[in-house]
Amino acid sequence: MSTAVAHEHGQAAGDQPALLQLVDVGKSYGNVHALRGVSLHVRQGEVTCVLGDNGAGKSTLIKIMAGLHKHTDGVMTIGGQETVFGSPREAQAAGIATVYQHLALAPLMSVWRNFFLGNEITRGFGTMDIASMKRIADEELRKMGIEIGDLDRPVGGLSGGQRQCIAIARAIYFGAKVIILDEPTAALGVKQSGVVLKYIIKARDAGLGVIFITHNPHHAFLVGNHFVILKLGRVVLDAHRDELTLDELTGQMAGGQELEELSHELRSADPGKVVDAHTVEHGEIEAPTLDHPAVKP
C-alpha cells in the first residue's frame, strides 16, 4: 500500500491525520505469525487503548512501533510518511517514546538525574548544570501535577505510580509526539493505578497521541477514546468510545463464547460450599463425575 493510500485511510477514520498509523501490519518469525493484518491509527490528543491477554501480540506490536523489530508485512506511517525504524533511537528521534512496564529508571539515582538520564545539560568543560536540571525537572513535574519535594531523593523510594508519572513527564519534555505505555497499571494497586490514569489524561491534554497497552478493560474505559482488541495476533475489535459500552468491551476482551462455555462447564459447582477439613484426607482429590461436559470417559 502506498503512503498516499495509507494517509487517506487514516483521514477517513477521523477529522485529523494520524500521528502514527499501521495498515495491515504483520510480523513473522519464520513460520510463526506473531501479528497479522493489524491496523491502528493514533491521533493527537487521543488515547488509543490496545487490549489483549498474554500471547495476543501486544509485545510484538510495541516492539515494532518502538523500533526494536521491523514489521514483515504492511505499512507504518509517521505523520503520513511511510517509515521503517532501524533502531529505538530512530523511533525516539521521530517522536515515539515508549514507557515499558519495567521502567528504564535507575532506582538508586535521584529524581532529577533520572529525568535527564542520557540527556544531561552541560556547560563549560562538560560539567553538568545541576541547578538547571533540578529547576526544569521540578517545573515539568509540576505541570503534570506531581510534587516530589526533594528531587535529590532516590527514585527507588517513590511509589510505582510516581515512577510511571516521572517517565511520562520526561517523555513529554523531550519532545514525544506519541507515547506508548506498556501495561503501566499492571503491578499497581487501585489508588496508584488511579494516579497513573490521571496522568495519562494529562499527557492527552498536552497534545500527545497516547497508546495505552493493557489487559484491563475497566482501566482502558476510564481514559480511552479508541479501543483495539488483539487476539492471537489479529484485531478482533476496533471501535470508538461512542460505539460500545464497558460491558461490551469487557465481553469482547474476555471472549463471550469462551465465558459461556466455561459457565456451562461449571454449572454444577457450588460457589458457596465450604469443605470440612475433617472429612477430607490430606492430598485427596475427588474425581469429577463422568457426566460433566469437560470430562471424557
XYZ file of C-alpha atoms in Angstrom:
297
model
C 0.000 0.000 0.000
C 1.386 3.425 -0.911
C 1.950 6.231 1.584
C -0.790 8.275 -0.045
C -3.314 5.461 0.345
C -2.285 4.838 3.954
C -2.615 8.534 4.734
C -6.029 8.678 3.078
C -7.105 5.622 5.109
C -6.145 7.452 8.340
C -8.043 10.587 7.313
C -11.190 8.583 6.716
C -11.227 7.328 10.311
C -11.226 10.799 11.894
C -11.058 14.533 11.364
C -7.289 14.868 11.634
C -4.391 12.898 10.172
C -2.834 10.175 12.288
C 0.453 10.873 14.049
C 1.225 7.169 13.796
C -0.607 4.661 11.649
C -0.307 0.958 10.929
C -2.083 -0.518 7.926
C -2.298 -4.332 7.634
C 0.955 -4.716 9.558
C 2.246 -8.215 10.200
C 5.270 -9.752 11.857
C 6.518 -13.270 11.200
C 9.332 -15.211 12.824
C 9.913 -17.946 10.275
C 6.656 -19.886 10.082
C 5.284 -18.272 13.239
C 2.969 -15.299 12.659
C 3.018 -13.070 15.748
C 0.886 -10.363 14.067
C -1.370 -10.489 11.028
C -3.166 -7.626 9.312
C -3.075 -5.200 12.242
C -4.310 -1.675 11.501
C -4.092 1.112 14.056
C -4.293 4.901 13.951
C -3.096 7.215 16.733
C -4.095 10.877 16.694
C -3.039 13.946 18.624
C -4.972 14.463 21.829
C -6.450 10.951 21.868
C -5.898 7.857 23.983
C -5.853 4.670 21.922
C -6.218 1.587 24.118
C -4.785 -1.699 22.861
C -6.099 -4.638 24.869
C -5.339 -8.334 24.839
C -4.400 -11.273 27.022
C -0.924 -12.796 27.224
C 0.094 -14.028 23.794
C -2.276 -11.689 21.973
C 0.579 -9.864 20.210
C 0.768 -6.699 22.313
C 4.514 -7.009 22.985
C 5.308 -7.575 19.309
C 3.209 -4.553 18.379
C 5.072 -2.386 20.903
C 8.446 -3.549 19.582
C 7.533 -2.613 16.010
C 6.366 0.892 16.962
C 9.354 1.386 19.294
C 11.924 0.407 16.658
C 13.065 -2.856 18.274
C 11.670 -5.050 15.481
C 10.873 -4.426 11.822
C 7.462 -5.448 10.534
C 7.435 -8.007 7.731
C 4.110 -7.012 6.148
C 2.017 -3.880 5.731
C 2.850 -0.198 6.152
C 3.687 2.036 9.112
C 3.470 5.795 8.643
C 4.608 8.634 10.889
C 2.923 11.927 10.043
C 1.804 10.429 6.743
C 5.292 9.271 5.696
C 5.994 5.577 5.282
C 8.561 4.551 7.886
C 10.570 1.525 8.949
C 12.598 2.093 12.108
C 16.065 0.583 12.255
C 16.521 1.127 15.980
C 14.813 2.517 19.097
C 16.893 5.681 18.686
C 15.297 6.287 15.281
C 11.853 5.883 16.819
C 12.721 8.358 19.584
C 14.040 10.834 17.022
C 10.692 10.570 15.218
C 8.872 11.452 18.440
C 7.834 7.939 19.529
C 8.535 7.424 23.250
C 7.953 4.089 24.969
C 7.468 3.677 28.713
C 7.841 -0.019 29.471
C 6.200 -1.852 32.347
C 9.657 -2.356 33.859
C 10.776 1.245 33.752
C 14.178 2.280 32.455
C 14.846 4.229 35.650
C 17.872 3.876 37.914
C 16.412 3.256 41.396
C 19.476 4.473 43.304
C 19.734 7.723 41.337
C 17.898 10.905 42.264
C 14.683 12.094 40.650
C 16.383 14.840 38.640
C 19.169 12.518 37.450
C 16.589 10.048 36.191
C 14.621 12.806 34.484
C 17.697 13.792 32.427
C 19.321 10.343 32.209
C 21.122 10.221 28.864
C 20.178 13.840 28.085
C 22.134 15.757 30.712
C 22.545 19.536 30.429
C 26.209 20.534 30.484
C 28.146 23.768 30.491
C 31.832 24.589 30.076
C 34.297 21.689 30.175
C 31.441 19.140 30.204
C 30.337 19.956 33.745
C 26.723 19.100 34.464
C 24.418 22.065 35.055
C 22.741 20.572 38.115
C 20.813 23.706 39.071
C 19.170 23.947 35.634
C 18.291 20.254 35.569
C 16.693 20.427 39.014
C 14.724 23.541 38.080
C 13.461 22.089 34.791
C 12.613 18.699 36.327
C 10.628 20.420 39.074
C 8.791 22.659 36.586
C 7.893 19.805 34.246
C 6.724 17.529 37.037
C 4.569 20.301 38.475
C 2.963 20.805 35.055
C 1.824 17.204 35.358
C 0.592 17.872 38.885
C 3.438 15.923 40.512
C 5.103 17.477 43.561
C 8.073 15.398 44.679
C 9.508 17.909 47.129
C 13.055 16.612 47.417
C 14.366 15.978 43.903
C 17.556 14.508 45.380
C 15.712 11.508 46.809
C 16.314 8.185 45.020
C 13.643 7.152 42.558
C 13.538 3.719 44.196
C 11.899 5.322 47.242
C 8.902 6.566 45.239
C 5.663 4.708 44.634
C 5.120 2.779 41.419
C 2.599 5.384 40.278
C 5.031 8.249 40.873
C 7.759 6.464 38.927
C 5.414 5.923 35.980
C 4.480 9.598 36.046
C 8.112 10.716 36.052
C 8.705 8.603 32.933
C 5.637 10.149 31.250
C 6.691 13.719 32.152
C 10.223 13.027 30.872
C 8.892 11.770 27.526
C 6.736 14.873 27.106
C 9.600 17.243 27.913
C 11.958 15.606 25.425
C 9.564 16.118 22.543
C 7.487 12.970 22.284
C 4.543 13.204 19.887
C 3.328 9.689 20.614
C 3.813 7.942 23.943
C 3.403 4.176 24.254
C 2.577 2.990 27.774
C 3.207 -0.723 28.278
C 0.858 -2.050 30.998
C 1.509 0.949 33.291
C -1.101 -0.139 35.876
C -0.435 -3.895 35.811
C 1.601 -4.055 39.027
C -0.177 -1.243 40.882
C -2.967 -1.127 43.442
C -6.221 0.729 42.951
C -5.027 4.093 44.282
C -1.725 4.113 42.380
C -3.481 2.967 39.209
C -5.758 5.976 39.578
C -2.707 8.243 39.790
C -1.294 6.851 36.543
C -4.642 7.077 34.747
C -4.875 10.730 35.761
C -1.504 11.428 34.169
C -2.490 9.579 31.012
C -5.229 12.193 30.686
C -2.631 14.910 31.360
C -0.490 13.561 28.515
C -3.519 13.524 26.218
C -4.383 17.098 27.167
C -0.783 18.119 26.458
C -1.450 17.169 22.822
C 0.218 13.771 22.678
C -1.138 10.711 20.977
C -1.251 8.119 23.763
C -1.162 4.358 23.189
C -2.295 2.632 26.382
C -1.409 -1.079 26.290
C -3.379 -3.003 28.902
C -5.291 -6.171 29.691
C -7.675 -4.280 31.998
C -10.835 -3.093 30.183
C -12.008 -1.132 33.236
C -8.843 0.993 33.264
C -8.998 1.392 29.492
C -12.606 2.585 29.518
C -11.846 5.237 32.142
C -9.469 7.098 29.798
C -9.780 5.712 26.267
C -11.122 7.393 23.135
C -10.494 4.452 20.829
C -10.246 0.730 21.556
C -8.470 -2.083 19.739
C -8.518 -5.677 20.988
C -5.875 -8.161 19.818
C -6.342 -11.899 19.974
C -3.751 -14.355 18.658
C -2.067 -11.595 16.661
C -5.211 -10.323 14.942
C -7.536 -7.380 15.557
C -10.925 -8.659 16.754
C -12.344 -5.266 17.769
C -11.663 -1.737 16.512
C -14.176 0.767 17.880
C -14.542 4.343 19.084
C -15.823 5.064 22.567
C -19.230 6.072 21.171
C -19.644 2.650 19.598
C -19.525 0.386 22.650
C -20.142 0.135 26.390
C -17.848 -1.074 29.156
C -19.814 -4.336 29.349
C -19.363 -4.878 25.614
C -15.654 -4.089 25.826
C -15.244 -6.454 28.779
C -17.194 -9.190 26.988
C -15.091 -8.826 23.834
C -11.901 -8.809 25.865
C -12.839 -11.877 27.888
C -14.310 -13.694 24.907
C -18.059 -14.060 25.211
C -18.135 -17.561 23.710
C -15.324 -18.785 25.964
C -17.080 -17.416 29.046
C -20.327 -19.086 28.044
C -18.563 -22.415 27.602
C -16.798 -22.052 30.941
C -20.075 -21.168 32.661
C -21.617 -24.290 31.159
C -18.756 -26.464 32.391
C -19.007 -25.077 35.919
C -22.801 -25.166 36.132
C -22.738 -27.922 38.777
C -20.234 -26.110 41.011
C -21.463 -24.747 44.341
C -19.557 -21.469 44.944
C -20.938 -21.255 48.486
C -19.722 -24.675 49.543
C -17.271 -24.887 52.452
C -15.428 -28.183 52.878
C -14.963 -29.518 56.398
C -11.279 -30.309 56.791
C -12.062 -33.380 58.916
C -13.912 -35.040 56.016
C -11.006 -34.945 53.566
C -7.750 -36.887 53.679
C -4.614 -34.841 53.025
C -3.939 -34.717 49.267
C -7.225 -36.378 48.386
C -8.959 -35.039 45.283
C -12.488 -36.111 44.483
C -12.839 -37.495 40.970
C -15.188 -35.476 38.741
C -18.434 -37.067 37.634
C -18.445 -38.654 34.181
C -21.466 -36.692 33.039
C -19.511 -33.462 33.378
C -19.176 -31.964 29.842
C -15.445 -31.352 30.276
C -14.684 -34.957 31.251
C -14.200 -37.705 28.715
C -14.574 -41.304 29.961
